[in-house]
Amino acid sequence: MPVPGFQDLMLPMLRIAADSVDHKIGALVQALADEFHLTEADRDERLSSGQQVIYNRTHWAATYLVKAGLLERAVRGSVRITPRGLEILQQKPARVDIRLLSQFPEFESFRAKAAVVPEPVAGPVPDRDPEELLDATYTALRRTVEVDLLDHVLASSPAFFEQLVLDLLVAMDYGGAQAAEAARHVGRTGDDGIDGVIDEDKLGLDAVYIQAKRWAPEHPVRRPDLQAFAGSLEGQRATKGVFITTSRFTEDAKEYIQRISRRVVLIDGPTLARLMYDHKIGVRDHRTYEVRRVDTGYFEGEA
């Protein structure tokens, strides 16, 4: 039989995860392929990118279930059923799909942030040419990845987050040609509120000081937090700082930074996810399309 759609995989995936143990995505792929009695040819069906169709659809089914709170991410590359997921199974639904997931506010919030289309749209979309549709699809996929990326960052340890921030700034060419050697992770007792330092020259005469706060969205960075960071910069006789958070900055915090003499760059959660996407931190290339147009200039010289 053909590989089921990703929504068709949701209910079987929940049933497999009902044992309340961690399940790696690769193991779920195998289990779902067995569940649907896929042939070897079905299992080896691939997208133009080379990835297996069953793997791709299993990944998306798991992502949507996590966003709806029916599964949760456990150890890296694994998912585990939640009490909500068990409750849904107890209701014995005939199908678990986007329509069912839409009852949960977390999923609706995810869909709004990612601009994900709730149901496959049949027929042409008015006033949009194929290139516009391609751009819209790319934007929706990118926003989905960015939202998912920020969730992974929030689930990481504070120490991992601090190192991630250094990796990102190095990828953004902070520190110049010797950035990898110029970046130093501090983030320990007695660090005076400084989590990392990147030297901007080989002699370390000028440096960028970093503070990283892995805070939930409901815990914004306020003016006193930035005042404390500015005080830390003063203690280091530093003139440049970067304050990065998975959360957001309050308006009075942003206004405060505009008034101080030191240059401090603020990076909130959505900006962090965008920069990670742009600089390939925590993501990898999945598929590349080349879009070509007819070169009319080539034909203009035709006799």
Coordinates of C-alpha atoms in Angstrom, one line a residue:
M1 CA 0.0 0.0 0.0
P2 CA 1.2 3.6 -0.5
V3 CA 2.8 5.4 2.5
P4 CA 0.0 6.9 4.6
G5 CA -0.3 10.6 5.0
F6 CA 1.3 12.1 8.1
Q7 CA -2.1 12.7 9.7
D8 CA -2.9 9.0 9.2
L9 CA 0.2 8.2 11.3
M10 CA -0.9 10.2 14.3
L11 CA -3.3 7.8 16.0
P12 CA -1.1 4.7 15.4
M13 CA 1.9 6.7 16.7
L14 CA 0.0 7.5 19.9
R15 CA -1.0 3.9 20.4
I16 CA 2.7 2.8 20.0
A17 CA 3.7 5.4 22.5
A18 CA 1.0 4.3 25.0
D19 CA 3.6 2.3 26.9
S20 CA 4.9 5.6 28.4
V21 CA 8.5 4.9 27.5
D22 CA 10.8 7.0 25.3
H23 CA 10.6 6.2 21.5
K24 CA 13.2 7.2 19.1
I25 CA 11.9 8.6 15.8
G26 CA 13.8 5.9 13.8
A27 CA 12.1 3.2 15.9
L28 CA 8.7 4.8 15.3
V29 CA 9.4 4.8 11.6
Q30 CA 10.0 1.0 11.7
A31 CA 7.0 0.4 13.9
L32 CA 4.6 2.4 11.7
A33 CA 5.9 0.8 8.6
D34 CA 5.1 -2.6 10.2
E35 CA 1.7 -1.4 11.4
F36 CA 0.7 -0.5 7.8
H37 CA 2.4 -3.6 6.3
L38 CA 4.5 -1.4 4.0
T39 CA 6.5 -3.3 1.4
E40 CA 10.2 -2.8 1.0
A41 CA 9.5 -0.6 -2.1
D42 CA 7.0 1.5 0.0
R43 CA 9.6 1.9 2.8
D44 CA 12.2 2.9 0.3
E45 CA 10.0 5.5 -1.4
R46 CA 11.9 8.8 -1.3
L47 CA 11.4 12.5 -1.8
S48 CA 13.4 14.4 -4.3
S49 CA 15.7 15.3 -1.5
G50 CA 16.6 11.6 -1.0
Q51 CA 14.8 11.3 2.4
Q52 CA 12.5 8.4 2.9
V53 CA 8.8 9.4 2.6
I54 CA 7.9 7.3 5.7
Y55 CA 10.6 9.0 7.8
N56 CA 9.6 12.5 6.7
R57 CA 5.9 11.9 7.5
T58 CA 6.7 10.3 10.8
H59 CA 8.8 13.3 11.7
W60 CA 5.9 15.7 10.9
A61 CA 3.3 13.6 12.7
A62 CA 5.5 13.6 15.8
T63 CA 6.1 17.3 15.6
Y64 CA 2.4 18.1 15.4
L65 CA 1.6 15.8 18.3
V66 CA 4.3 17.4 20.4
K67 CA 2.9 20.9 19.6
A68 CA -0.5 19.8 20.7
G69 CA 0.8 18.4 24.0
L70 CA 0.0 14.7 23.2
L71 CA 3.6 13.8 23.0
E72 CA 6.7 15.4 24.6
R73 CA 10.3 15.4 23.7
A74 CA 12.3 13.3 26.0
V75 CA 16.0 12.6 25.3
R76 CA 17.4 13.8 22.1
G77 CA 15.6 12.3 19.1
S78 CA 12.9 10.7 21.2
V79 CA 9.3 11.3 22.2
R80 CA 7.1 10.1 25.1
I81 CA 3.4 10.2 25.5
T82 CA 1.9 12.7 27.9
P83 CA -1.1 12.5 30.2
R84 CA -3.1 14.4 27.6
G85 CA -2.1 11.9 25.0
L86 CA -3.2 9.0 27.2
E87 CA -6.5 10.8 27.8
I88 CA -7.1 11.2 24.1
L89 CA -6.5 7.4 23.6
Q90 CA -9.0 6.6 26.4
Q91 CA -11.6 8.5 24.3
K92 CA -11.1 5.9 21.5
P93 CA -11.1 8.5 18.7
A94 CA -11.6 7.1 15.2
R95 CA -8.8 9.4 13.9
V96 CA -6.3 11.9 15.3
D97 CA -5.6 14.7 12.9
I98 CA -5.2 18.5 12.6
R99 CA -8.9 19.0 13.2
L100 CA -8.7 17.2 16.5
L101 CA -5.4 18.8 17.6
S102 CA -6.9 22.3 16.9
Q103 CA -8.9 22.0 20.2
F104 CA -5.7 22.6 22.2
P105 CA -4.6 26.2 22.6
E106 CA -0.9 25.2 22.4
F107 CA -1.4 23.8 18.9
E108 CA -3.4 26.8 17.8
S109 CA -0.6 29.1 19.1
F110 CA 2.0 27.0 17.2
R111 CA -0.1 27.2 14.0
A112 CA -0.5 30.9 14.3
K113 CA 3.2 31.5 14.9
A114 CA 4.2 29.1 12.1
A115 CA 1.5 30.2 9.6
V116 CA 0.8 26.6 9.0
V117 CA -2.2 25.9 6.7
P118 CA -4.6 23.8 8.9
E119 CA -5.9 21.6 6.1
P120 CA -4.6 20.8 2.6
V121 CA -6.1 23.4 0.3
A122 CA -7.8 22.0 -2.8
G123 CA -7.7 23.8 -6.1
P124 CA -5.7 27.0 -7.1
V125 CA -5.4 29.9 -4.7
P126 CA -6.8 33.1 -6.2
D127 CA -4.4 35.9 -7.2
R128 CA -1.2 33.9 -6.5
D129 CA 1.1 32.7 -9.2
P130 CA 3.2 29.5 -8.8
E131 CA 6.2 31.4 -7.6
E132 CA 4.2 33.3 -5.0
L133 CA 2.8 29.9 -3.8
L134 CA 6.3 28.5 -3.5
D135 CA 7.4 31.6 -1.5
A136 CA 4.4 31.3 0.8
T137 CA 5.1 27.6 1.4
Y138 CA 8.8 28.2 2.1
T139 CA 7.9 30.9 4.6
A140 CA 5.4 28.6 6.4
L141 CA 7.9 25.8 6.6
R142 CA 10.6 28.1 7.8
R143 CA 8.4 29.6 10.6
T144 CA 7.5 26.0 11.6
V145 CA 11.1 25.1 11.9
E146 CA 11.9 28.3 13.8
V147 CA 9.1 27.7 16.4
D148 CA 10.3 24.0 16.8
L149 CA 13.9 25.2 17.1
L150 CA 13.1 27.6 19.9
D151 CA 11.2 24.8 21.7
H152 CA 14.3 22.6 21.5
V153 CA 16.5 25.5 22.9
L154 CA 14.1 25.9 25.8
A155 CA 14.3 22.2 26.6
S156 CA 18.1 22.3 26.7
S157 CA 20.2 22.9 29.8
P158 CA 21.5 26.4 30.8
A159 CA 25.1 25.3 30.1
F160 CA 24.2 24.0 26.7
F161 CA 22.3 27.2 25.9
E162 CA 25.3 29.3 26.8
Q163 CA 27.5 27.3 24.5
L164 CA 24.9 27.5 21.8
V165 CA 25.0 31.3 22.0
L166 CA 28.8 31.3 21.6
D167 CA 28.5 28.9 18.6
L168 CA 26.0 31.2 17.0
L169 CA 28.1 34.4 17.5
V170 CA 31.1 32.6 16.0
A171 CA 29.0 31.5 13.0
M172 CA 28.0 35.2 12.7
D173 CA 31.7 36.1 12.4
Y174 CA 32.1 37.7 15.8
G175 CA 35.7 37.5 16.7
G176 CA 37.0 37.7 13.1
A177 CA 39.1 35.0 11.5
Q178 CA 40.2 33.4 14.8
A179 CA 36.6 33.4 16.2
A180 CA 36.7 29.7 17.3
E181 CA 39.7 30.4 19.5
A182 CA 38.5 33.8 20.5
A183 CA 35.2 32.6 22.0
R184 CA 35.3 31.7 25.7
H185 CA 32.5 30.2 27.8
V186 CA 32.4 31.6 31.3
G187 CA 29.0 31.0 32.9
R188 CA 30.0 29.8 36.4
T189 CA 30.0 31.0 39.9
G190 CA 31.9 34.3 40.2
D191 CA 31.3 35.2 36.5
D192 CA 29.8 38.6 37.5
G193 CA 26.8 38.0 35.3
I194 CA 28.9 37.3 32.2
D195 CA 28.2 34.0 30.4
G196 CA 30.7 34.3 27.5
V197 CA 33.4 36.5 25.9
I198 CA 34.5 36.9 22.3
D199 CA 37.7 38.7 21.6
E200 CA 37.4 40.9 18.5
D201 CA 41.2 41.0 17.9
K202 CA 44.0 38.6 18.3
L203 CA 45.5 40.4 21.3
G204 CA 42.1 40.6 23.1
L205 CA 42.3 44.4 23.3
D206 CA 38.6 44.6 22.5
A207 CA 35.9 42.1 23.4
V208 CA 32.2 41.4 23.3
Y209 CA 30.7 40.3 26.6
I210 CA 27.6 38.0 26.5
Q211 CA 24.8 37.2 28.8
A212 CA 22.4 34.4 27.9
K213 CA 19.0 33.8 29.6
R214 CA 17.1 30.6 28.8
W215 CA 13.8 31.9 30.1
A216 CA 10.2 30.9 29.3
P217 CA 8.2 33.3 27.1
E218 CA 6.1 34.4 30.1
H219 CA 9.3 35.5 32.0
P220 CA 10.5 38.6 30.1
V221 CA 13.8 40.4 30.6
R222 CA 13.1 43.5 32.5
R223 CA 15.0 46.8 33.0
P224 CA 16.7 45.6 36.3
D225 CA 18.1 42.6 34.4
L226 CA 19.7 44.9 31.8
Q227 CA 20.9 47.3 34.5
A228 CA 22.7 44.4 36.2
F229 CA 24.3 43.4 32.9
A230 CA 25.4 47.0 32.3
G231 CA 26.9 46.9 35.7
S232 CA 28.8 43.8 34.8
L233 CA 30.2 45.4 31.7
E234 CA 31.3 48.4 33.9
G235 CA 33.1 45.9 36.1
Q236 CA 34.9 44.5 33.1
R237 CA 35.6 47.9 31.7
A238 CA 33.8 46.6 28.6
T239 CA 32.0 48.8 26.0
K240 CA 30.2 46.1 24.0
G241 CA 27.7 43.5 25.1
V242 CA 25.1 41.1 23.7
F243 CA 22.1 40.0 25.8
I244 CA 20.4 37.0 24.4
T245 CA 17.2 35.4 25.7
T246 CA 14.7 32.8 24.6
S247 CA 12.0 35.1 26.0
R248 CA 11.4 38.8 25.2
F249 CA 12.4 42.3 26.4
T250 CA 9.9 44.6 28.1
E251 CA 9.5 48.1 26.5
D252 CA 11.2 49.8 29.5
A253 CA 14.1 47.5 29.2
K254 CA 14.6 48.3 25.5
E255 CA 14.3 52.1 26.2
Y256 CA 16.9 51.8 29.0
I257 CA 19.4 50.3 26.6
Q258 CA 18.9 53.2 24.1
R259 CA 20.0 55.6 26.8
I260 CA 23.2 54.1 28.1
S261 CA 26.6 54.8 26.7
R262 CA 27.6 51.2 26.2
R263 CA 26.6 49.4 23.1
V264 CA 24.4 46.5 24.0
V265 CA 22.6 44.4 21.4
L266 CA 19.4 42.7 22.4
I267 CA 18.3 39.4 20.9
D268 CA 14.9 37.9 21.8
G269 CA 13.6 34.4 21.3
P270 CA 12.1 34.8 17.7
T271 CA 15.3 36.7 16.6
L272 CA 17.5 34.0 18.1
A273 CA 15.6 31.3 16.2
R274 CA 15.8 33.3 13.0
L275 CA 19.6 33.8 13.4
M276 CA 20.1 30.1 14.2
Y277 CA 18.2 29.2 11.1
D278 CA 20.2 31.6 8.9
H279 CA 23.5 30.5 10.3
K280 CA 22.7 26.8 10.5
I281 CA 23.0 26.3 14.2
G282 CA 20.9 23.4 15.3
V283 CA 19.5 22.8 11.8
R284 CA 20.8 21.1 8.7
D285 CA 19.9 21.4 5.0
H286 CA 17.0 19.2 4.0
R287 CA 16.1 20.1 0.5
T288 CA 17.2 22.6 -2.2
Y289 CA 15.2 23.8 -5.1
E290 CA 16.5 25.8 -8.1
V291 CA 13.8 28.0 -9.7
R292 CA 14.6 29.0 -13.3
R293 CA 13.0 31.4 -15.8
V294 CA 13.3 31.4 -19.5
D295 CA 16.1 33.7 -20.5
T296 CA 14.4 35.8 -23.1
G297 CA 17.6 37.6 -23.9
Y298 CA 19.0 34.4 -25.2
F299 CA 16.3 34.2 -27.8
E300 CA 16.3 37.9 -28.8
G301 CA 19.2 37.4 -31.2
E302 CA 17.4 34.6 -33.1
A303 CA 17.4 35.2 -36.8

